[in-house]
C-alpha atoms as a PDB file:
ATOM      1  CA  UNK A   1     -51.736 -17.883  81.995  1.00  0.00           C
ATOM      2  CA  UNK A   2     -49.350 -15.033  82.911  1.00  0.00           C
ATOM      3  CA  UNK A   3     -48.234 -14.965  79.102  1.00  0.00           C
ATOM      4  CA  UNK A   4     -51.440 -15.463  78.031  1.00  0.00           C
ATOM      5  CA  UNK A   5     -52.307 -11.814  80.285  1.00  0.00           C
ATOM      6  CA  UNK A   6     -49.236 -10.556  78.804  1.00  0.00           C
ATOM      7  CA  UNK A   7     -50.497 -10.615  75.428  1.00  0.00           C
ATOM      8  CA  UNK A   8     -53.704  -9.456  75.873  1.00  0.00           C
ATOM      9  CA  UNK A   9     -52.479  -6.301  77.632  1.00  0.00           C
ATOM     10  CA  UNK A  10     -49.851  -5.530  75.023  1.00  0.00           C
ATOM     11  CA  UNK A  11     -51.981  -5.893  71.961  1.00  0.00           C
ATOM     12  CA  UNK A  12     -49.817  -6.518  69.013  1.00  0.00           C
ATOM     13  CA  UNK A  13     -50.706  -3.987  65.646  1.00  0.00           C
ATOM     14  CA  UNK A  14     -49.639  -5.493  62.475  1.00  0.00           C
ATOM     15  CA  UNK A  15     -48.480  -2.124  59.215  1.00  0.00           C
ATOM     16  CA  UNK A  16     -48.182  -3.144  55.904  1.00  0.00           C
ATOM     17  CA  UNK A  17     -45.911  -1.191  54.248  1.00  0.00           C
ATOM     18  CA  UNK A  18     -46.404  -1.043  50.571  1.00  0.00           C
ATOM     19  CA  UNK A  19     -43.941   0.252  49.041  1.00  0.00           C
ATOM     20  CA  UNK A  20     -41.498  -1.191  51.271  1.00  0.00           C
ATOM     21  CA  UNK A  21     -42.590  -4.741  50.422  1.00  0.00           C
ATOM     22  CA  UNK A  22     -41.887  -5.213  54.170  1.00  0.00           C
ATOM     23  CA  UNK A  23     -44.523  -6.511  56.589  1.00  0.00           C
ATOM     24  CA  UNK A  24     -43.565  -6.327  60.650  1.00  0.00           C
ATOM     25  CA  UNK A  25     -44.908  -6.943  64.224  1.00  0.00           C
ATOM     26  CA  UNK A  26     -44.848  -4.091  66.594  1.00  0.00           C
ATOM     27  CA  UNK A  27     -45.320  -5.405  70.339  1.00  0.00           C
ATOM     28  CA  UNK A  28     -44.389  -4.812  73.892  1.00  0.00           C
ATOM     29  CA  UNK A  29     -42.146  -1.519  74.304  1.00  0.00           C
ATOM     30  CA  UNK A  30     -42.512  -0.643  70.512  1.00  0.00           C
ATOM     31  CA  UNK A  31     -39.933  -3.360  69.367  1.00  0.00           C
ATOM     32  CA  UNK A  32     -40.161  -4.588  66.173  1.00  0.00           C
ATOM     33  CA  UNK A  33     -39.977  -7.797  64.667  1.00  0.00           C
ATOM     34  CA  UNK A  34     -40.032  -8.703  60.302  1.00  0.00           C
ATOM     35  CA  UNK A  35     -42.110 -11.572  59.147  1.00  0.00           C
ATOM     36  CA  UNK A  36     -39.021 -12.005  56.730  1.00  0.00           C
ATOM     37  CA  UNK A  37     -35.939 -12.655  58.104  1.00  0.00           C
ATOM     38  CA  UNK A  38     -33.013  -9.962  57.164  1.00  0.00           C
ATOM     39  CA  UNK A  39     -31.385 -11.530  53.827  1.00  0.00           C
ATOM     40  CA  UNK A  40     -35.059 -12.347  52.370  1.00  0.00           C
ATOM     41  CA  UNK A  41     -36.146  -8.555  52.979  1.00  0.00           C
ATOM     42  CA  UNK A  42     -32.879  -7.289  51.790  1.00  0.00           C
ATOM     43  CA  UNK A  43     -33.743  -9.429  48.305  1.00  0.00           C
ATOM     44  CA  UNK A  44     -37.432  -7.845  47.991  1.00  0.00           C
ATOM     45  CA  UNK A  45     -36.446  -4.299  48.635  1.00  0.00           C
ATOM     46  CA  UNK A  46     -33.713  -4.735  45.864  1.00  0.00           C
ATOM     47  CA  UNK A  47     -36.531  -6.171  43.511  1.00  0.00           C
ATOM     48  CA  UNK A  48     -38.795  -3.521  44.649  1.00  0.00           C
ATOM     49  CA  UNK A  49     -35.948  -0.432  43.958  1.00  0.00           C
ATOM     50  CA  UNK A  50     -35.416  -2.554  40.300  1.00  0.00           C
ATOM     51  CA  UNK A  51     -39.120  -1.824  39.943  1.00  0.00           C
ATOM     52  CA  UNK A  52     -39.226   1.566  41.151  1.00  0.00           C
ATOM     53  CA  UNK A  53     -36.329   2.485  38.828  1.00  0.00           C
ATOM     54  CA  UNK A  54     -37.802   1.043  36.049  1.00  0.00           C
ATOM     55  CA  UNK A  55     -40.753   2.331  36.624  1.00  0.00           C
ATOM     56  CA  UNK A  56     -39.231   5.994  36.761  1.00  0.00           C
ATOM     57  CA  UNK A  57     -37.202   5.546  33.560  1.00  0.00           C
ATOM     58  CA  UNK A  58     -40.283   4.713  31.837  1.00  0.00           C
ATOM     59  CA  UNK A  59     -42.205   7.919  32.850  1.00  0.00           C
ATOM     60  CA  UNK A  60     -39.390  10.001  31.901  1.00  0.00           C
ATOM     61  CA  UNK A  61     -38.958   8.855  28.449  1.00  0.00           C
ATOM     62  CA  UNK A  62     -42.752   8.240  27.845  1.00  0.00           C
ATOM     63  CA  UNK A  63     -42.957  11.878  29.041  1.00  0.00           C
ATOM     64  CA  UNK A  64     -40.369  13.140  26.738  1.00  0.00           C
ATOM     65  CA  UNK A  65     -41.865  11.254  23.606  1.00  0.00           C
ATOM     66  CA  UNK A  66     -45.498  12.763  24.923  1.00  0.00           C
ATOM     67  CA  UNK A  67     -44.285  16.153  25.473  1.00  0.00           C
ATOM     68  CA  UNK A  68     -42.179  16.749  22.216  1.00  0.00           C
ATOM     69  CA  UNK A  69     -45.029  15.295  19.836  1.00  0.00           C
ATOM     70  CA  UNK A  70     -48.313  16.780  21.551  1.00  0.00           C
ATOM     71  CA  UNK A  71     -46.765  20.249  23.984  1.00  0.00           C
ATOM     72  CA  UNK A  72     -46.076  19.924  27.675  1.00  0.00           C
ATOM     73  CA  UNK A  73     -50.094  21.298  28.272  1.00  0.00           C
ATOM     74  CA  UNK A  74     -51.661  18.963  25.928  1.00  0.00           C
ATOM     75  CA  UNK A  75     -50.649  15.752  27.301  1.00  0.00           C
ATOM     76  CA  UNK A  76     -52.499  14.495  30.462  1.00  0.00           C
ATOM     77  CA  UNK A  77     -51.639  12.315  33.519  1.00  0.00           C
ATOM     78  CA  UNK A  78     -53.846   9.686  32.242  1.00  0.00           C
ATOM     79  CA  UNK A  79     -52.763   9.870  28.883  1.00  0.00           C
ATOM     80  CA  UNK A  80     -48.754   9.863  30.706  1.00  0.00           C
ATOM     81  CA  UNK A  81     -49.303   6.824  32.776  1.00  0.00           C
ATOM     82  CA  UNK A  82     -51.534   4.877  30.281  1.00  0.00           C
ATOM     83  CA  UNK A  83     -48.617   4.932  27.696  1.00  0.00           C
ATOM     84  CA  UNK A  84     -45.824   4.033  30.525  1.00  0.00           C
ATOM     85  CA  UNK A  85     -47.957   1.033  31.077  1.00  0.00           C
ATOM     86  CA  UNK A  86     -48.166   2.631  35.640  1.00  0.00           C
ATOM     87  CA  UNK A  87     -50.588   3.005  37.219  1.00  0.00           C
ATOM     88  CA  UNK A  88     -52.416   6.661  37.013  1.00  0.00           C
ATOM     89  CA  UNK A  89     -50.819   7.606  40.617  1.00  0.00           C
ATOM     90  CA  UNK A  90     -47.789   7.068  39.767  1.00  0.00           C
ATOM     91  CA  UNK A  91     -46.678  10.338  38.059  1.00  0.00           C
ATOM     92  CA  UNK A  92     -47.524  12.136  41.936  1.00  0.00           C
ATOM     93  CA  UNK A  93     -45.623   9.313  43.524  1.00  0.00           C
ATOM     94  CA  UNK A  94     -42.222   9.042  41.698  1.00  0.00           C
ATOM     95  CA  UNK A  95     -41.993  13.225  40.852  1.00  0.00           C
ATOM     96  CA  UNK A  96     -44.559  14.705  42.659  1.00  0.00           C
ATOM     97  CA  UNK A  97     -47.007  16.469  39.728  1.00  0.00           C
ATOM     98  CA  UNK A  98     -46.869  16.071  36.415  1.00  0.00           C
ATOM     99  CA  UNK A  99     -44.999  19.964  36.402  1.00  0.00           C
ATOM    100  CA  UNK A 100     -42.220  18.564  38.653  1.00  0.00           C
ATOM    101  CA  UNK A 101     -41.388  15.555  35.872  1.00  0.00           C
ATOM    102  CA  UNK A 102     -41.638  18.423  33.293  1.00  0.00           C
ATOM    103  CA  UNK A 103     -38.662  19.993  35.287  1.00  0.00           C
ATOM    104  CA  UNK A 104     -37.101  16.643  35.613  1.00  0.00           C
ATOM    105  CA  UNK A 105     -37.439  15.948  32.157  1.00  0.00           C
ATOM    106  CA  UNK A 106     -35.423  19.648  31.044  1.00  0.00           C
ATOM    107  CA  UNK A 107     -32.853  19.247  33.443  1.00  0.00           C
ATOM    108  CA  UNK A 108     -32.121  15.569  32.002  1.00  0.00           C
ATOM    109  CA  UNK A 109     -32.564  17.526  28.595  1.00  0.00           C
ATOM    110  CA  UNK A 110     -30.114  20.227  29.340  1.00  0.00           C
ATOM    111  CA  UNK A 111     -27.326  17.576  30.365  1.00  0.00           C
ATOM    112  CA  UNK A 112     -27.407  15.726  27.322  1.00  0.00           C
ATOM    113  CA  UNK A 113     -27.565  18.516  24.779  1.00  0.00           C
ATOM    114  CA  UNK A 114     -25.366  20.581  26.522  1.00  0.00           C
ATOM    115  CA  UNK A 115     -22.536  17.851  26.318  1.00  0.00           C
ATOM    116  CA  UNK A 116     -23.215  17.861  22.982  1.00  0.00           C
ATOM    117  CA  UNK A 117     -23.173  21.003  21.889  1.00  0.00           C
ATOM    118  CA  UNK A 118     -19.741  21.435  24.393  1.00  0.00           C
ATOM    119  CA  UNK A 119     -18.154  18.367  22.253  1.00  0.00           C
ATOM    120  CA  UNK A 120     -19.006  19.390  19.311  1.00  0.00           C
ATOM    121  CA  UNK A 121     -17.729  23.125  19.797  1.00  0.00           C
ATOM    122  CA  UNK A 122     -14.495  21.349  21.434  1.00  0.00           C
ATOM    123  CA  UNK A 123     -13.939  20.104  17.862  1.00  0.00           C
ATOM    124  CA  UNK A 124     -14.198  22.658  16.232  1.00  0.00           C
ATOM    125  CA  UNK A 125     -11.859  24.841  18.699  1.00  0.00           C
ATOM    126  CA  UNK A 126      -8.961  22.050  18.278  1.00  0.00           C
ATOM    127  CA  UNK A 127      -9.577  22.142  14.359  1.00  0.00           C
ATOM    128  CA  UNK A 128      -8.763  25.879  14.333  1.00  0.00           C
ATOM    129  CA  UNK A 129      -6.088  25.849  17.240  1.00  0.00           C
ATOM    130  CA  UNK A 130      -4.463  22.575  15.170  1.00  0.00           C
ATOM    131  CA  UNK A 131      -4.444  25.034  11.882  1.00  0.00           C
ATOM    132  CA  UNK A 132      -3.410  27.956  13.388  1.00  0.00           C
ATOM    133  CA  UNK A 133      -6.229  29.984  12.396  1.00  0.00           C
ATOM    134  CA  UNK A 134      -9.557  31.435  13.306  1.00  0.00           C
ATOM    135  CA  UNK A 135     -12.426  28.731  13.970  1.00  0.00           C
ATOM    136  CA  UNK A 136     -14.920  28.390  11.377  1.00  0.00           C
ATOM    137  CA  UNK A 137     -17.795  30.351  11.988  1.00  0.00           C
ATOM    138  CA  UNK A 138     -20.633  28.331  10.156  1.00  0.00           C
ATOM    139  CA  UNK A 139     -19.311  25.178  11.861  1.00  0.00           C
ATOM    140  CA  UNK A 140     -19.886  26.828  15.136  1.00  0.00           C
ATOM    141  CA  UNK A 141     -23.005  27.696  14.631  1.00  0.00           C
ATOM    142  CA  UNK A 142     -23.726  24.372  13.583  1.00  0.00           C
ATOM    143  CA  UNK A 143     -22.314  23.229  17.294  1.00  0.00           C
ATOM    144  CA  UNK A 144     -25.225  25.098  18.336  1.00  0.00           C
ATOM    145  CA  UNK A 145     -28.188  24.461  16.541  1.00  0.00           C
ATOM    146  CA  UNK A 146     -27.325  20.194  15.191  1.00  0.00           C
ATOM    147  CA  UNK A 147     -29.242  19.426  18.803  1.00  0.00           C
ATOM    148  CA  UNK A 148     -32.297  21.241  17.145  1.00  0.00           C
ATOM    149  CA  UNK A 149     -32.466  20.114  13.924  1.00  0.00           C
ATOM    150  CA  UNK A 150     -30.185  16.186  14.019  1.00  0.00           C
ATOM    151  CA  UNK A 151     -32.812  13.684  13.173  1.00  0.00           C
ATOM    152  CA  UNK A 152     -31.209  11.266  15.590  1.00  0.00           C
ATOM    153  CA  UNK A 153     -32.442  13.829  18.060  1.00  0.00           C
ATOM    154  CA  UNK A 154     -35.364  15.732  16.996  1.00  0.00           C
ATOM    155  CA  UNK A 155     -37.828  14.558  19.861  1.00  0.00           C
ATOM    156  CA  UNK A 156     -35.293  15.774  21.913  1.00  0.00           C
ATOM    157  CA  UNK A 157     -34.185  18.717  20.635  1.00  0.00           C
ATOM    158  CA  UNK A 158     -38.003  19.631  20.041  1.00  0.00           C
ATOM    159  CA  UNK A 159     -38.805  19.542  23.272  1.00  0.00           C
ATOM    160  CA  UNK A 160     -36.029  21.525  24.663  1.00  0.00           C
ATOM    161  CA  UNK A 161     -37.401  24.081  22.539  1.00  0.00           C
ATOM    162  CA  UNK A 162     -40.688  23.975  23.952  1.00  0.00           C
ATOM    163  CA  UNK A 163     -39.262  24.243  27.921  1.00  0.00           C
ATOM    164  CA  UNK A 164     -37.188  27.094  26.980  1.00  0.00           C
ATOM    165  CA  UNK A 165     -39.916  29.276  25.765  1.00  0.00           C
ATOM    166  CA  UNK A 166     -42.811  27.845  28.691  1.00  0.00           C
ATOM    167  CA  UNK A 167     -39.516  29.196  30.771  1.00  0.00           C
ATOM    168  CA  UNK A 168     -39.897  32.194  29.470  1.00  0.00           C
ATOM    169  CA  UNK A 169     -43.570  32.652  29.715  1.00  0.00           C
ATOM    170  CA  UNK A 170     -44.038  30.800  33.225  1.00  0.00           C
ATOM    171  CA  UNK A 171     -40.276  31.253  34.769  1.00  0.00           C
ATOM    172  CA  UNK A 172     -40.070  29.096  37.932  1.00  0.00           C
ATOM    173  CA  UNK A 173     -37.700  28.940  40.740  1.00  0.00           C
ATOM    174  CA  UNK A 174     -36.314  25.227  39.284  1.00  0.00           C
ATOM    175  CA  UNK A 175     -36.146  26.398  35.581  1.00  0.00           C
ATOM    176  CA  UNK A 176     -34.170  29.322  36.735  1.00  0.00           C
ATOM    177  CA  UNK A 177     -31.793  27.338  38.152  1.00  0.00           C
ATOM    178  CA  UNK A 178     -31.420  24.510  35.570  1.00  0.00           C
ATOM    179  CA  UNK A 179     -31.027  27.195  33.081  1.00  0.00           C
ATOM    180  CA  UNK A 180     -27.816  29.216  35.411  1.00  0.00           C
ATOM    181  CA  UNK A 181     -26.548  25.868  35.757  1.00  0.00           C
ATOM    182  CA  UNK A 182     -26.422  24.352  33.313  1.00  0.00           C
ATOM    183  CA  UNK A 183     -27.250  26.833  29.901  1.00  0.00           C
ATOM    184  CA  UNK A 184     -25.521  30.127  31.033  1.00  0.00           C
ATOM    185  CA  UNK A 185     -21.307  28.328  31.038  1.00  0.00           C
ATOM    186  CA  UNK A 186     -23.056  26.921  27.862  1.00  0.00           C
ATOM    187  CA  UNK A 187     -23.726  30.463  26.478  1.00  0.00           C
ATOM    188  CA  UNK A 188     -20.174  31.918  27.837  1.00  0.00           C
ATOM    189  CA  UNK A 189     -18.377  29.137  25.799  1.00  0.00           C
ATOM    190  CA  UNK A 190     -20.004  29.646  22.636  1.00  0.00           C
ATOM    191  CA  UNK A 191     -20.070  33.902  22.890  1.00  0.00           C
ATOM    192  CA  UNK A 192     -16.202  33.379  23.522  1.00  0.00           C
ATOM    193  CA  UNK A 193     -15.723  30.929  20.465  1.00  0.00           C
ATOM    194  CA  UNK A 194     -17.878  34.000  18.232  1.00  0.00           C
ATOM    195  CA  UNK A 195     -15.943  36.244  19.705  1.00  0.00           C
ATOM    196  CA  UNK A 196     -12.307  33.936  18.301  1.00  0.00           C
ATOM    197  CA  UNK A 197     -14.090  33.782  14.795  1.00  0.00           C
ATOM    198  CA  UNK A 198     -15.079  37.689  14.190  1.00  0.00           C
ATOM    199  CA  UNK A 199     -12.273  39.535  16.672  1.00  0.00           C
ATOM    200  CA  UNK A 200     -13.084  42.882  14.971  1.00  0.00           C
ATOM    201  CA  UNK A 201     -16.189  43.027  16.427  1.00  0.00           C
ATOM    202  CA  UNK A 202     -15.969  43.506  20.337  1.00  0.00           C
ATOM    203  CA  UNK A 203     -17.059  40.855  22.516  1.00  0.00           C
ATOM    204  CA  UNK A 204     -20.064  42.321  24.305  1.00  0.00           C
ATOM    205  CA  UNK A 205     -21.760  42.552  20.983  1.00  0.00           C
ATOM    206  CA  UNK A 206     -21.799  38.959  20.744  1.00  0.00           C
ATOM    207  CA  UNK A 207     -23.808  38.494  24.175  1.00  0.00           C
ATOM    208  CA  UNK A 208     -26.472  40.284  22.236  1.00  0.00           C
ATOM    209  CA  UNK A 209     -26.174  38.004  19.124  1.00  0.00           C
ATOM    210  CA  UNK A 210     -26.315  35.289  21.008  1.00  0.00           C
ATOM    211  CA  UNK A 211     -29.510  36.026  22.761  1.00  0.00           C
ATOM    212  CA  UNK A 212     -30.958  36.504  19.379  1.00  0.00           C
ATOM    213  CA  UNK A 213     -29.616  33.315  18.049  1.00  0.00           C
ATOM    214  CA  UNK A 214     -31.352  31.358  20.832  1.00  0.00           C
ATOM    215  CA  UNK A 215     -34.540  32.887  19.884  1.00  0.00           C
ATOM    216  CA  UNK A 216     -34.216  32.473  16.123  1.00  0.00           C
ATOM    217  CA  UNK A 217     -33.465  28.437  16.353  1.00  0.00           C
ATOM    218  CA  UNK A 218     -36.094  28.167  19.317  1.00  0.00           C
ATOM    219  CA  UNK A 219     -38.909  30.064  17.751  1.00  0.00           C
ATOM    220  CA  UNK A 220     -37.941  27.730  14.236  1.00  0.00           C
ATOM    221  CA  UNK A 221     -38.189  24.330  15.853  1.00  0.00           C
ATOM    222  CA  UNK A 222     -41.143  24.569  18.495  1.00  0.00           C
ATOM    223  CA  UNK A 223     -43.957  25.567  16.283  1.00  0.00           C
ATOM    224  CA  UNK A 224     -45.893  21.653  16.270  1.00  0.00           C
ATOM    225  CA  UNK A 225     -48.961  22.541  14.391  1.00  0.00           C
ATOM    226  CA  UNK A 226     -49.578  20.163  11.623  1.00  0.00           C
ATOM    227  CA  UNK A 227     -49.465  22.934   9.223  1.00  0.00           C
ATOM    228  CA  UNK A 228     -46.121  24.837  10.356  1.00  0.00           C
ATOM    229  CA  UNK A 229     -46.973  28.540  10.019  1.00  0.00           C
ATOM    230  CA  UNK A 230     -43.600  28.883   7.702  1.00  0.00           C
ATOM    231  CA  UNK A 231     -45.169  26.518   5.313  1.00  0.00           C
ATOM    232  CA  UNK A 232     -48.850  28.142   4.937  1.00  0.00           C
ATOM    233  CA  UNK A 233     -46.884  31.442   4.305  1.00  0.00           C
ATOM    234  CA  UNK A 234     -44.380  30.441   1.930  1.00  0.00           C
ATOM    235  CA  UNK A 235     -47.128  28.561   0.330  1.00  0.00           C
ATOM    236  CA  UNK A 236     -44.642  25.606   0.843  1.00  0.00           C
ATOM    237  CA  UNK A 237     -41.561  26.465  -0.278  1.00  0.00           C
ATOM    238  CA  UNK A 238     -40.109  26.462   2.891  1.00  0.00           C
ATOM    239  CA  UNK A 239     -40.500  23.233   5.203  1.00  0.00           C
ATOM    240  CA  UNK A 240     -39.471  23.101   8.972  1.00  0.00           C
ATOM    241  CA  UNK A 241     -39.958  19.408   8.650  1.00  0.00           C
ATOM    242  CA  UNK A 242     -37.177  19.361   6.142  1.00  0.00           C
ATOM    243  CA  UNK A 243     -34.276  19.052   8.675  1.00  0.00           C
ATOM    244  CA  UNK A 244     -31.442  19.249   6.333  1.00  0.00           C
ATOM    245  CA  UNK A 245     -32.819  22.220   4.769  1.00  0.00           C
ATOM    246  CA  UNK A 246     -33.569  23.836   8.342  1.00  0.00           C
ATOM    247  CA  UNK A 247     -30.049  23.543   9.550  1.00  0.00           C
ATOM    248  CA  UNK A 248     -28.844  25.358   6.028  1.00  0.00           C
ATOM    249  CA  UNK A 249     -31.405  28.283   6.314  1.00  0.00           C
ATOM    250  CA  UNK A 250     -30.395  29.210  10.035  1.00  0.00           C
ATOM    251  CA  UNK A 251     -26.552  28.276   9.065  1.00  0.00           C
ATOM    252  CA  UNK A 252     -27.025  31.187   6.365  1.00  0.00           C
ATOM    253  CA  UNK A 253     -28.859  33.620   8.598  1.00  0.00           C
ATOM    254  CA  UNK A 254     -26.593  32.958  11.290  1.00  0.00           C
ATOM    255  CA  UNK A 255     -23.121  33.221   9.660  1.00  0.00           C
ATOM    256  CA  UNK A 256     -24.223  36.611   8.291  1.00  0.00           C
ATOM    257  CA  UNK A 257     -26.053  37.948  11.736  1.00  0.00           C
ATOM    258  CA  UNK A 258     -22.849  37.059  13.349  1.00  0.00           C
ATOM    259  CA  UNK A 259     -20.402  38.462  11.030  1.00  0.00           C
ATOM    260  CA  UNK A 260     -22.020  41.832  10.404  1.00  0.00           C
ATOM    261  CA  UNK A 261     -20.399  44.937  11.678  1.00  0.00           C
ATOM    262  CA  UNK A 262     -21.347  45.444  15.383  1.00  0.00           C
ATOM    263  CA  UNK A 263     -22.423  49.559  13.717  1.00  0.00           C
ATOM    264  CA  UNK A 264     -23.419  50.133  10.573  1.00  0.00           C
ATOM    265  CA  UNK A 265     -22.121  52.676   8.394  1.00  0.00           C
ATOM    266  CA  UNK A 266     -24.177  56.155   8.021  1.00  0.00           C
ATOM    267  CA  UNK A 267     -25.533  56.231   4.516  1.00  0.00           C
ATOM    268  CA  UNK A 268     -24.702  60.060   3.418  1.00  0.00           C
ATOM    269  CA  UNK A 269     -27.612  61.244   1.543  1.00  0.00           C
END
């Protein structure tokens, strides 16, 4: 009887906890007690973090499939979770909003491309250094733009191009700092390797030449209307979907932006 008054002062409240996969007992003095004993709950939550990892990885890459084909705007939540095969809260509980993944997705964007761009400009730097000469300054360039324009990583490179210029129109605290972090040593590497190819031409030029390189190759790559607006005026002579011939067009423009005399000679009437 005196247990039996015991339990019905201390009423016992029962939590499930979702995404724990953990169910307990909470009764006299706030103790708590698991249904599952320790090594049983230890295996679930590992399942469950499997899960939630998987889970995760599948928004991200759905999201950067999504965003590269259709533009960051036009793809909804719905539309998001629906392809990741999650369910449609999912996007608010892994990342937030759908603008946090977006800043998620660049940052995991930046890292990759960045390393590639580095390792491919490392090459090129140990080329020259191994001939004792000046590095090439077409295969530079190249370093820089191959992320935009490789086939093997066109939705990739695509979408990069997108983020950088919704960073310029709608800068945020987060893009900010992904692109200090990780896109201005980028930029300092490659205006110092200009700089080794075309030392007549002082260095701070090439801070400005850069700048206008990143626009060039971003402005070339993020235009996704189904009629590119390069085609309709060059009545289709000239195809952005045409990688090959992309990377040679900017190559040429490049090389001879690059190389041209930081002032240009007064023409004497």
């Amino acid at each position: 009887m005196h247990a039996l008054s015991m339990s019905n002062r201390c009423l016992k409240q029962v939590f499930y906890i979702a995404h724990r996969t953990t169910l307990v007992v909470t009764g006299l003095g706030g103790a708590t007690m698991s249904i599952f004993d320790r090594g049983e709950r230890k295996g679930m939550t590992s399942v469950a973090a499997a899960g939630d990892a998987a889970a995760r990885e599948r928004i991200v890459e759905t999201a950067i499939e999504l965003f590269a084909a259709k533009g960051i705007d036009n793809v909804s939540v719905r539309e998001l979770t629906g392809h990741a095969k999650v369910n449609v809260g999912a996007i608010n509980y892994y990342f937030g909003s759908k603008a946090k993944l977006a800043e998620l997705v660049f940052e995991q964007l930046a890292i990759r491309i960045s390393k590639r761009r580095i390792d491919d400009l490392e090459r090129v730097l140990r080329d020259a250094a191994g001939r004792s000469a000046r590095p090439d300054l077409a295969s530079v360039v190249r370093a820089f733009i191959r992320p935009y324009v490789d086939p093997a990583m066109k939705t990739e490179g695509a979408l990069l191009a997108q983020l950088i210029l919704q960073h310029r129109l709608r800068p945020t605290s987060t893009t900010m700092r992904l692109i200090k972090k990780h896109f201005d040593p980028l930029a300092q590497r490659f205006v110092g390797a200009l700089a080794q190819c075309c030392p007549e031409i002082p260095r701070p030029e090439f801070y400005w030449r850069y700048t206008f390189m990143v626009s060039t190759v971003v402005l070339t790559v993020s235009d996704l209307s189904p009629r590119h607006r390069l085609v309709r005026l060059s009545a289709g002579t000239a195809d952005p979907s045409d990688a090959a011939a992309t990377e040679e067009a900017l190559v040429r423009y490049l090389v001879g932006a690059m190389s041209a005399p930081a002032q240009s000679t007064p023409v004497v009437p």
